[in-house]
Coordinates of C-alpha atoms in Angstrom, one line a residue:
Chain A
M144 CA 21.3 1.8 9.8
Q145 CA 21.2 -1.3 7.8
L146 CA 18.4 -3.8 7.2
K147 CA 19.8 -7.2 8.5
K148 CA 16.8 -9.4 7.7
V149 CA 13.1 -9.5 7.4
L150 CA 11.0 -12.1 9.1
R151 CA 7.7 -13.2 7.6
I152 CA 5.2 -14.4 10.1
R153 CA 2.3 -16.4 8.8
S154 CA -0.6 -17.9 10.6
V155 CA -4.3 -18.6 10.2
L156 CA -6.6 -16.6 12.3
L157 CA -9.6 -18.6 13.5
A158 CA -12.7 -16.7 14.6
K159 CA -13.7 -18.7 17.6
T160 CA -16.8 -16.5 18.0
G161 CA -18.5 -14.2 15.6
L162 CA -16.1 -11.5 14.3
R163 CA -17.1 -8.0 13.5
I164 CA -15.0 -5.3 12.0
G165 CA -17.3 -2.6 10.9
M166 CA -17.3 0.0 8.3
S167 CA -19.0 3.3 8.0
R168 CA -21.4 3.9 5.1
D169 CA -22.1 7.0 3.2
Q170 CA -25.8 6.3 2.7
M171 CA -28.3 3.8 3.9
A172 CA -31.3 2.2 2.2
I173 CA -34.6 1.4 3.8
G174 CA -34.4 -2.1 5.4
D175 CA -30.6 -2.0 5.2
L176 CA -28.3 -3.3 7.9
D177 CA -27.5 -1.0 10.7
N178 CA -23.9 -2.2 11.1
P179 CA -22.2 -3.8 8.1
V180 CA -18.8 -5.4 8.2
I181 CA -16.0 -4.2 6.0
R182 CA -15.8 -5.9 2.7
N183 CA -13.4 -6.0 -0.2
P184 CA -15.0 -3.9 -3.0
L185 CA -13.8 -6.3 -5.7
T186 CA -15.1 -9.5 -4.2
D187 CA -17.6 -8.4 -1.6
E188 CA -15.9 -10.7 0.9
P189 CA -15.3 -9.6 4.4
Y190 CA -11.7 -9.2 5.4
I191 CA -9.6 -8.0 8.3
P192 CA -7.7 -4.8 7.5
G193 CA -4.1 -4.8 8.5
S194 CA -4.7 -1.5 10.4
S195 CA -7.3 -3.2 12.7
L196 CA -5.0 -6.0 13.5
K197 CA -2.0 -3.9 14.0
G198 CA -3.9 -1.2 16.0
K199 CA -5.3 -3.9 18.4
L200 CA -1.9 -5.5 18.9
R201 CA -0.4 -2.1 19.8
Y202 CA -3.2 -1.2 22.1
L203 CA -2.8 -4.5 24.0
L204 CA 1.0 -4.2 24.2
E205 CA 0.6 -0.7 25.6
W206 CA -1.9 -1.8 28.2
S207 CA 0.4 -4.7 29.2
L208 CA 3.3 -2.3 29.7
G209 CA 1.0 0.3 31.4
G210 CA 2.4 3.5 32.9
P211 CA 3.0 6.3 30.5
Y212 CA 1.5 4.4 27.5
I213 CA -1.9 4.9 29.2
L214 CA -1.5 7.8 31.4
E215 CA 0.5 10.1 29.0
A216 CA -1.3 9.3 25.8
K217 CA -2.3 12.8 24.5
E218 CA -5.6 14.0 23.4
R219 CA -5.1 12.9 19.8
H220 CA -2.0 10.8 19.9
V221 CA -0.5 7.8 21.5
Y222 CA 2.3 8.2 24.0
A223 CA 5.5 9.4 22.3
S224 CA 8.4 8.0 24.2
P225 CA 11.7 10.0 24.3
D226 CA 13.6 6.8 24.3
P227 CA 14.7 5.6 20.9
K228 CA 14.7 2.0 22.2
D229 CA 11.1 2.2 23.2
P230 CA 9.6 -1.2 22.2
V231 CA 6.2 0.1 21.1
A232 CA 7.4 2.9 19.0
R233 CA 10.1 0.7 17.4
I234 CA 7.7 -2.1 16.6
F235 CA 4.6 -0.2 15.6
G236 CA 6.0 3.1 14.5
L237 CA 5.5 6.7 15.7
A238 CA 5.1 9.9 13.8
P239 CA 7.5 12.4 15.4
E240 CA 6.5 15.8 16.7
N241 CA 7.9 18.6 14.7
D242 CA 10.6 19.6 17.2
E243 CA 14.3 19.0 17.1
A244 CA 14.4 16.6 20.1
S245 CA 11.6 14.4 18.7
L246 CA 13.2 14.3 15.3
K247 CA 16.5 13.2 16.8
V248 CA 14.8 10.4 18.6
A249 CA 12.9 9.4 15.5
R250 CA 16.1 9.3 13.4
E251 CA 17.8 7.1 16.0
R252 CA 14.8 4.8 16.3
G253 CA 14.4 4.2 12.6
P254 CA 11.5 3.0 10.6
T255 CA 8.5 1.0 11.8
R256 CA 9.5 -2.7 12.2
L257 CA 6.2 -4.4 11.9
L258 CA 4.1 -4.6 8.7
V259 CA 0.7 -6.2 9.0
R260 CA -1.1 -7.3 5.9
D261 CA -4.8 -7.3 5.3
A262 CA -6.1 -10.8 6.1
Y263 CA -8.5 -12.5 3.6
L264 CA -10.8 -15.5 4.0
L265 CA -9.1 -18.8 3.1
E266 CA -10.6 -20.6 0.2
D267 CA -11.8 -23.6 2.2
S268 CA -13.4 -21.3 4.7
K269 CA -15.2 -19.5 2.0
R270 CA -16.7 -22.7 0.8
E271 CA -17.9 -23.5 4.3
L272 CA -19.5 -20.0 4.6
E273 CA -21.3 -20.1 1.2
R274 CA -24.4 -21.4 2.9
T275 CA -24.8 -18.1 4.8
A276 CA -26.0 -16.6 1.5
A277 CA -29.3 -18.5 2.0
R278 CA -29.9 -16.6 5.2
G279 CA -29.3 -13.2 3.8
G280 CA -25.6 -12.7 4.3
L281 CA -22.6 -13.3 2.0
Y282 CA -20.0 -15.1 4.1
T283 CA -21.6 -13.4 7.1
E284 CA -24.5 -13.8 9.6
I285 CA -27.0 -11.1 10.3
K286 CA -27.5 -11.0 14.1
Q287 CA -30.5 -9.3 15.5
E288 CA -30.0 -7.6 18.9
V289 CA -32.4 -5.6 20.9
F290 CA -32.1 -2.8 23.4
I291 CA -34.5 -3.1 26.3
P292 CA -35.6 0.1 28.0
R293 CA -35.2 -0.4 31.7
L294 CA -38.7 0.9 32.5
G295 CA -40.6 -1.3 30.2
G296 CA -41.8 -0.4 26.8
N297 CA -40.9 -1.8 23.4
A298 CA -37.7 -3.5 22.6
N299 CA -35.6 -1.6 20.0
P300 CA -34.1 -4.0 17.5
R301 CA -30.9 -3.5 15.6
T302 CA -29.1 -5.6 13.1
T303 CA -25.5 -6.4 13.2
E304 CA -23.5 -8.2 10.6
R305 CA -20.6 -10.4 11.6
V306 CA -18.4 -13.2 10.2
P307 CA -19.6 -16.4 11.8
A308 CA -17.6 -18.4 14.3
G309 CA -15.3 -20.9 12.5
A310 CA -14.2 -18.6 9.7
R311 CA -10.5 -18.6 9.0
F312 CA -8.4 -15.8 7.6
G313 CA -4.8 -15.9 6.3
V314 CA -2.7 -13.6 8.4
E315 CA 0.7 -12.4 7.3
M316 CA 3.1 -10.0 8.9
A317 CA 6.7 -8.8 8.1
Y318 CA 9.1 -7.8 10.8
R319 CA 12.2 -5.8 9.9
V320 CA 15.3 -6.5 11.9
L321 CA 17.8 -3.7 11.9
D322 CA 19.8 -4.6 14.9
D323 CA 20.0 -7.2 17.8
L324 CA 17.5 -5.3 19.8
D325 CA 14.9 -5.9 17.2
E326 CA 15.4 -9.7 17.5
E327 CA 15.0 -9.4 21.2
Y328 CA 11.8 -7.3 20.9
F329 CA 10.3 -9.8 18.4
Q330 CA 10.5 -12.5 21.1
N331 CA 9.6 -10.3 24.1
Y332 CA 7.0 -8.0 22.8
L333 CA 5.5 -8.9 19.5
L334 CA 4.8 -12.5 20.5
R335 CA 3.4 -11.2 23.8
A336 CA 1.0 -8.9 21.9
L337 CA -0.2 -11.8 19.8
E338 CA -0.8 -13.9 22.9
L339 CA -2.7 -11.0 24.4
L340 CA -4.9 -10.9 21.3
E341 CA -6.0 -14.4 21.8
V342 CA -6.9 -13.6 25.4
D343 CA -8.7 -10.4 24.6
G344 CA -10.2 -10.3 21.1
L345 CA -10.4 -8.5 17.8
G346 CA -13.0 -6.2 16.4
G347 CA -16.2 -4.8 18.0
H348 CA -18.4 -6.0 20.8
I349 CA -15.8 -8.3 22.4
S350 CA -17.3 -7.6 25.8
R351 CA -20.4 -9.3 24.5
G352 CA -18.7 -12.4 23.2
Y353 CA -17.7 -11.3 19.7
G354 CA -14.1 -11.4 18.4
Q355 CA -12.4 -14.3 20.2
V356 CA -9.6 -15.4 17.9
Y357 CA -7.0 -18.2 17.9
F358 CA -3.9 -18.5 15.7
L359 CA -3.3 -21.8 13.8
H360 CA -0.1 -22.9 12.1
P361 CA -0.9 -22.8 8.3
K362 CA 0.8 -26.1 7.6
K363 CA -0.4 -28.3 10.5
P364 CA -3.9 -29.9 10.8
W365 CA -6.3 -27.5 12.5
D366 CA -7.6 -30.0 15.0
A367 CA -4.2 -30.9 16.5
Q368 CA -3.3 -27.4 17.5
E369 CA -5.7 -26.6 20.4
G370 CA -3.6 -25.8 23.5
L371 CA -0.2 -25.6 21.8
P372 CA 2.0 -22.7 22.7
L373 CA 1.6 -19.7 20.4
K374 CA 5.1 -20.0 19.0
E375 CA 4.3 -23.4 17.7
R376 CA 1.3 -22.1 15.9
L377 CA 3.1 -19.4 13.9
L378 CA 5.2 -20.0 10.8
V379 CA 8.2 -17.7 11.0
E380 CA 10.5 -17.6 7.9
E381 CA 13.3 -15.2 6.8
I382 CA 12.5 -13.3 3.6
A383 CA 15.3 -13.4 1.1
L384 CA 16.5 -9.8 0.4
G385 CA 17.6 -11.0 -3.0
A386 CA 21.2 -9.8 -3.5
Chain B
M263 CA 11.0 0.8 -29.0
R264 CA 12.4 -2.3 -27.4
A265 CA 11.9 -2.4 -23.6
T266 CA 11.8 -4.9 -20.7
L267 CA 8.4 -5.7 -19.2
F268 CA 7.7 -6.7 -15.7
R269 CA 4.1 -7.6 -14.8
L270 CA 2.9 -6.5 -11.4
Y271 CA -0.2 -8.1 -9.8
F272 CA -1.5 -6.2 -6.8
E273 CA -2.5 -8.4 -3.9
G274 CA -4.5 -5.9 -1.9
P275 CA -5.3 -2.2 -1.7
L276 CA -2.9 0.7 -2.2
K277 CA -3.0 4.4 -2.1
E278 CA -1.8 5.1 -5.6
L279 CA -0.4 3.1 -8.5
P280 CA 3.4 3.2 -8.6
R281 CA 4.9 6.0 -10.5
A282 CA 8.5 6.0 -11.8
P283 CA 10.3 8.3 -9.3
A284 CA 8.7 6.7 -6.2
L285 CA 9.2 3.2 -7.5
L286 CA 12.8 3.9 -8.3
G287 CA 13.2 5.3 -4.8
H288 CA 11.9 2.0 -3.4
V289 CA 14.3 0.0 -5.6
L290 CA 17.3 2.1 -4.6
W291 CA 16.5 1.6 -0.9
W292 CA 16.6 -2.1 -1.6
Y293 CA 19.9 -1.6 -3.3
R294 CA 21.2 0.2 -0.2
Y295 CA 19.9 -2.5 2.1
T296 CA 21.6 -5.2 0.1
H297 CA 24.7 -3.5 -1.2
G298 CA 25.3 -0.8 1.4
R299 CA 25.3 3.0 1.4
E300 CA 28.6 3.4 -0.3
A301 CA 27.6 1.3 -3.2
L302 CA 24.4 3.3 -3.6
E303 CA 26.4 6.6 -3.6
G304 CA 28.7 5.1 -6.2
L305 CA 25.7 4.1 -8.4
L306 CA 24.3 7.6 -8.2
E307 CA 27.5 9.4 -9.1
K308 CA 27.0 8.6 -12.7
P309 CA 23.8 8.9 -14.8
L310 CA 21.7 5.8 -14.2
P311 CA 22.0 3.2 -17.0
F312 CA 18.3 2.4 -16.9
R313 CA 15.0 4.1 -16.6
L314 CA 11.7 2.9 -15.2
S315 CA 8.2 3.8 -16.5
S316 CA 5.3 4.5 -14.3
V317 CA 2.9 1.5 -13.9
F318 CA -0.1 1.2 -16.2
P319 CA -2.6 -1.6 -16.9
E320 CA -1.0 -3.9 -19.4
G321 CA -1.9 -3.0 -23.0
W322 CA -2.5 0.7 -22.1
L323 CA -0.3 3.7 -22.1
P324 CA -0.8 7.4 -21.1
R325 CA -2.3 9.5 -23.8
P326 CA 0.5 11.6 -25.4
K327 CA 0.1 15.3 -25.0
L328 CA -0.1 16.5 -28.6
P329 CA -1.5 19.7 -30.2
P330 CA -5.2 19.4 -29.6
V331 CA -7.8 18.6 -32.3
Q332 CA -10.9 20.9 -32.5
V333 CA -14.2 19.0 -32.0
E334 CA -17.6 20.6 -32.3
E335 CA -19.7 17.8 -31.0
T336 CA -20.0 18.1 -27.2
E337 CA -20.2 14.5 -26.3
R338 CA -17.1 13.5 -28.3
R339 CA -15.2 16.6 -27.2
K340 CA -15.8 15.6 -23.6
A341 CA -14.8 12.0 -24.2
I342 CA -11.6 13.2 -25.8
K343 CA -10.9 15.6 -23.0
N344 CA -11.4 13.0 -20.3
L345 CA -9.2 10.4 -22.0
T346 CA -6.1 9.6 -20.0
L347 CA -5.1 6.1 -21.1
V348 CA -5.0 4.7 -24.7
S349 CA -4.5 1.3 -26.1
L350 CA -1.2 0.4 -27.7
E351 CA -2.8 0.6 -31.1
T352 CA -4.3 4.0 -30.5
F353 CA -0.9 5.2 -29.1
Q354 CA 0.8 4.0 -32.3
A355 CA -1.7 5.9 -34.4
L356 CA -1.5 9.0 -32.3
A357 CA 2.3 9.0 -32.4
E358 CA 2.2 8.8 -36.2
K359 CA -0.8 11.0 -37.1
G360 CA -1.6 13.2 -34.2
E361 CA -4.9 13.8 -32.3
E362 CA -7.1 13.5 -35.4
V363 CA -7.1 9.7 -34.9
L364 CA -9.0 10.2 -31.6
L365 CA -12.1 11.2 -33.4
E366 CA -12.7 7.5 -34.4
A367 CA -10.7 5.9 -31.6
P368 CA -12.5 3.0 -29.8
E369 CA -11.7 4.6 -26.4
V370 CA -13.6 7.8 -27.5
L371 CA -16.5 5.9 -29.0
G372 CA -17.0 3.9 -25.8
R373 CA -15.8 0.5 -27.3
A374 CA -12.7 0.1 -25.2
R375 CA -11.9 0.9 -21.6
P376 CA -8.8 0.3 -19.5
P377 CA -9.3 -1.8 -16.4
E378 CA -9.9 0.5 -13.4
P379 CA -9.1 -0.3 -9.8
R380 CA -12.2 -0.1 -7.6
R381 CA -12.2 2.6 -4.9
L382 CA -13.2 2.1 -1.3
R383 CA -13.3 4.7 1.5
R384 CA -11.9 2.8 4.5
S385 CA -12.6 4.5 7.8
R386 CA -10.2 4.3 10.7
V387 CA -10.5 5.3 14.3
G388 CA -8.0 6.1 17.0
I389 CA -8.6 4.1 20.2
D390 CA -8.6 5.9 23.5
R391 CA -6.0 4.1 25.6
G392 CA -7.9 4.8 28.8
T393 CA -11.4 3.6 27.8
G394 CA -10.7 1.2 25.0
A395 CA -13.4 2.9 22.9
A396 CA -13.0 5.1 19.8
R397 CA -11.5 8.4 20.7
R398 CA -13.3 11.6 19.9
G399 CA -11.8 13.5 17.0
I400 CA -9.8 10.6 15.5
L401 CA -12.3 9.1 13.0
F402 CA -10.9 9.5 9.5
T403 CA -11.4 8.0 6.1
Q404 CA -8.9 7.1 3.4
E405 CA -9.8 6.4 -0.1
L406 CA -7.9 3.3 -1.3
L407 CA -7.5 1.7 -4.7
F408 CA -8.3 -2.0 -5.0
P409 CA -6.9 -3.3 -8.3
D410 CA -8.1 -6.6 -9.5
P411 CA -5.4 -9.1 -8.4
R412 CA -5.8 -10.9 -11.8
T413 CA -5.1 -7.8 -13.8
A414 CA -1.5 -7.4 -15.0
Y415 CA 0.0 -3.9 -14.5
A416 CA 2.9 -3.2 -16.7
L417 CA 6.2 -1.7 -15.6
Y418 CA 8.6 -1.0 -18.5
V419 CA 12.3 -0.7 -18.2
M420 CA 14.7 1.0 -20.7
G421 CA 18.4 0.1 -20.5
E422 CA 20.0 -2.4 -18.2
A423 CA 20.0 -2.1 -14.4
P424 CA 23.4 -3.0 -12.8
F425 CA 21.6 -5.4 -10.5
D426 CA 18.8 -7.9 -10.6
L427 CA 15.8 -5.7 -11.0
R428 CA 13.4 -8.6 -10.5
D429 CA 14.9 -9.3 -7.0
A430 CA 14.5 -5.6 -6.2
L431 CA 10.9 -5.5 -7.4
A432 CA 10.0 -8.7 -5.6
F433 CA 11.3 -7.2 -2.4
V434 CA 9.4 -4.0 -2.9
G435 CA 6.2 -5.9 -3.6
E436 CA 6.8 -8.0 -0.5
M437 CA 7.3 -5.0 1.8
G438 CA 4.6 -2.9 0.2
F439 CA 4.8 0.1 -2.2
G440 CA 4.0 3.6 -1.0
G441 CA 2.1 4.8 2.1
G442 CA 0.4 2.6 4.6
A443 CA 2.8 -0.4 4.0
S444 CA 2.9 -1.1 7.7
V445 CA -0.9 -1.7 7.7
G446 CA -0.8 -3.9 4.6
L447 CA -1.1 -1.5 1.7
G448 CA 0.9 -1.7 -1.6
R449 CA 1.7 -5.4 -1.9
F450 CA 2.3 -6.9 -5.3
R451 CA 3.6 -10.0 -7.0
V452 CA 6.1 -9.7 -9.9
E453 CA 6.3 -11.7 -13.2
G454 CA 9.0 -11.2 -15.8
P455 CA 11.2 -9.9 -17.2
R456 CA 10.3 -10.3 -20.9
T457 CA 11.2 -8.2 -23.9
V458 CA 8.4 -6.2 -25.6
E459 CA 8.1 -3.7 -28.4
L460 CA 6.4 -0.5 -27.5
P461 CA 4.7 1.6 -30.1
E462 CA 6.2 4.8 -31.4
A463 CA 6.4 6.9 -34.6
K464 CA 8.8 5.8 -37.3
E465 CA 10.2 9.2 -38.1
A466 CA 9.9 10.7 -34.7
N467 CA 10.8 14.3 -34.0
A468 CA 9.7 14.4 -30.3
Y469 CA 9.2 12.0 -27.4
A470 CA 6.2 11.3 -25.2
T471 CA 7.2 10.1 -21.7
L472 CA 5.9 7.2 -19.7
A473 CA 7.3 8.7 -16.5
P474 CA 7.1 12.1 -14.8
G475 CA 9.7 14.3 -16.2
P476 CA 11.6 17.6 -15.6
L477 CA 10.3 20.9 -16.8
E478 CA 13.5 21.4 -18.9
G479 CA 12.9 20.5 -22.5
A480 CA 9.2 19.9 -22.2
L481 CA 7.2 21.0 -25.3
Y482 CA 3.6 20.0 -24.5
Y483 CA 3.0 19.0 -21.0
D484 CA 0.8 18.7 -17.9
L485 CA 2.3 20.0 -14.8
E486 CA 2.0 18.8 -11.3
P487 CA 3.4 20.0 -8.0
Y488 CA 5.0 17.2 -6.0
W489 CA 5.5 17.2 -2.3
G490 CA 7.1 13.8 -1.5
R491 CA 7.9 12.1 1.7
L492 CA 11.2 10.5 2.6
G493 CA 11.0 6.7 2.6
G494 CA 13.0 3.6 3.4
G495 CA 15.2 4.1 6.4
Y496 CA 14.0 7.6 6.8
V497 CA 10.4 6.7 7.4
G498 CA 9.5 8.2 10.8
S499 CA 12.2 10.9 10.6
K500 CA 11.3 14.4 9.4
P501 CA 9.1 13.3 6.5
F502 CA 9.0 15.7 3.6
K503 CA 11.3 16.3 0.8
G504 CA 11.6 19.7 -0.8
P505 CA 8.6 20.4 -3.1
Y506 CA 9.1 20.8 -6.8
L507 CA 7.2 20.9 -10.1
R508 CA 7.3 18.1 -12.7
T509 CA 5.5 17.0 -15.8
R510 CA 3.0 14.1 -15.9
E511 CA 3.2 11.0 -17.9
G512 CA 2.3 11.6 -21.5
S513 CA 4.1 15.0 -21.7
V514 CA 6.1 15.5 -24.9
Y515 CA 9.7 16.5 -25.1
Q516 CA 12.2 17.6 -27.8
E517 CA 14.9 15.3 -26.3
P518 CA 14.8 12.4 -23.8
T519 CA 16.1 14.5 -21.0
A520 CA 16.9 13.3 -17.5
L521 CA 18.3 15.0 -14.4
Y522 CA 18.7 14.7 -10.6
L523 CA 16.8 17.3 -8.7
D524 CA 18.1 18.2 -5.3
T525 CA 15.1 17.8 -2.9
T526 CA 17.0 17.7 0.4
P527 CA 14.8 19.1 3.1
Q528 CA 16.2 22.2 4.9
D529 CA 16.9 20.0 7.8
P530 CA 18.4 16.8 6.3
P531 CA 17.4 13.5 7.8
E532 CA 21.1 12.7 8.6
E533 CA 24.2 14.8 8.5
G534 CA 25.7 14.9 5.1
V535 CA 22.7 13.3 3.4
R536 CA 21.5 14.6 0.0
V537 CA 18.1 13.7 -1.1
R538 CA 17.7 13.5 -4.9
E539 CA 14.8 12.9 -7.2
F540 CA 15.5 11.3 -10.5
L541 CA 13.3 12.7 -13.3
G542 CA 14.0 10.8 -16.5
V543 CA 11.9 10.9 -19.6
F544 CA 10.9 7.4 -20.7
P545 CA 10.8 8.3 -24.3
L546 CA 8.5 6.9 -27.0
G547 CA 8.8 8.7 -30.3
V548 CA 6.0 10.8 -31.6
R549 CA 5.8 13.0 -34.7
L550 CA 4.7 16.6 -34.3

């Protein structure tokens, strides 16, 4: 098994609607937010963890392939295909069960091909979002929602924090190519998962309008990209291995 | 001691700051990717002509493990006990004069502190493929380090690597060091190399190490059990190496020893594969 090349995929993720990737909190103060977004502890800026992005891409690809990916996912695990050429396991990785057959498949399959970085707010986007501080958020909006009991009574409010529509994050992924099949899977499966993400959404509450995202080419003007095919909105380069 | 310095700037969170054996493993995987398996096996047939240190904030080194000084005052005793990193100046004084110098060291008196990465517990959930909602029983948290991306972390190299080490480190930084690289952990940018002088005692009769070392030859040491995973091309195969004991950075040796430990799992990841861990003392002279 030999690493042939590594592809770097760069794009800008535009939040077309409010984006919410939440975090748990150890303690809560009186008057505090019910549902905060995840923030970088150094800068207090909201960001998109690579695990959220990668997990959602995997989930969408599995749903698009259907069958055993959905029906045979075990209680605590995703579907473990016995086929070393399984596209989901190859691209996104799979921890093998501790039995000889699974280990043999894992050895033949090789390492996870896709690495997804954490995505941070772009500098110009941060400047645009600075005015949110006047309304109580830091690069975020505080959205009040209420639950209405169906038989009358008082509305129960809750506060949700989200990154406002229009925010832009720098997305970067690396894709390891070990053989020709990996090249094929890049075109057929990874790009498909990214397309599905634009159709579906990222983060919480997408059934209520949150989390619609759109990829933009980092080196082309934002306005000119609406409606372009996804491939034209990604910057794919080969990373030099150095020797 | 003259050494080569590379500065690493971390561009996001990571599980643990790089330590010498794991970082060397990453570098050697890069060597295998770019030069092939046979070239790597050839390289490992002889003692390696270079050694890596673990990574520390620039200007700080691990406190050398020396015969302890007795301190009556509780606050100062605790400050000395909890001290893990010392400045280059304090290291020089420690190497020459022993732990007595800690009584008046700025680190102990609260006047100097190394930069510390912030910690954040990041929670993750497993998503039920049927419902699309969080699956019961798969909510877990990971504690991650967030080093300041402007803070330089120093990696020291002793000797001359038989390849371009900067290229290797740049690749490791690009792909991510350590666990969770596939979800964006462990990225760093590299600057260097440049030549630096590291502090050590003039008439040294022992050596403090900047890397985890073997038990053989250790005089004063902190031990740690190590249970490492296989990396590189074996990620996803049976994950664990054989466990072993090693000393921590700062441990003191009579000689700058180095050895390869065989840590091949009982069921090797491929037929004929031997997994080895290089434990080499990165020696800075101290006087006992």
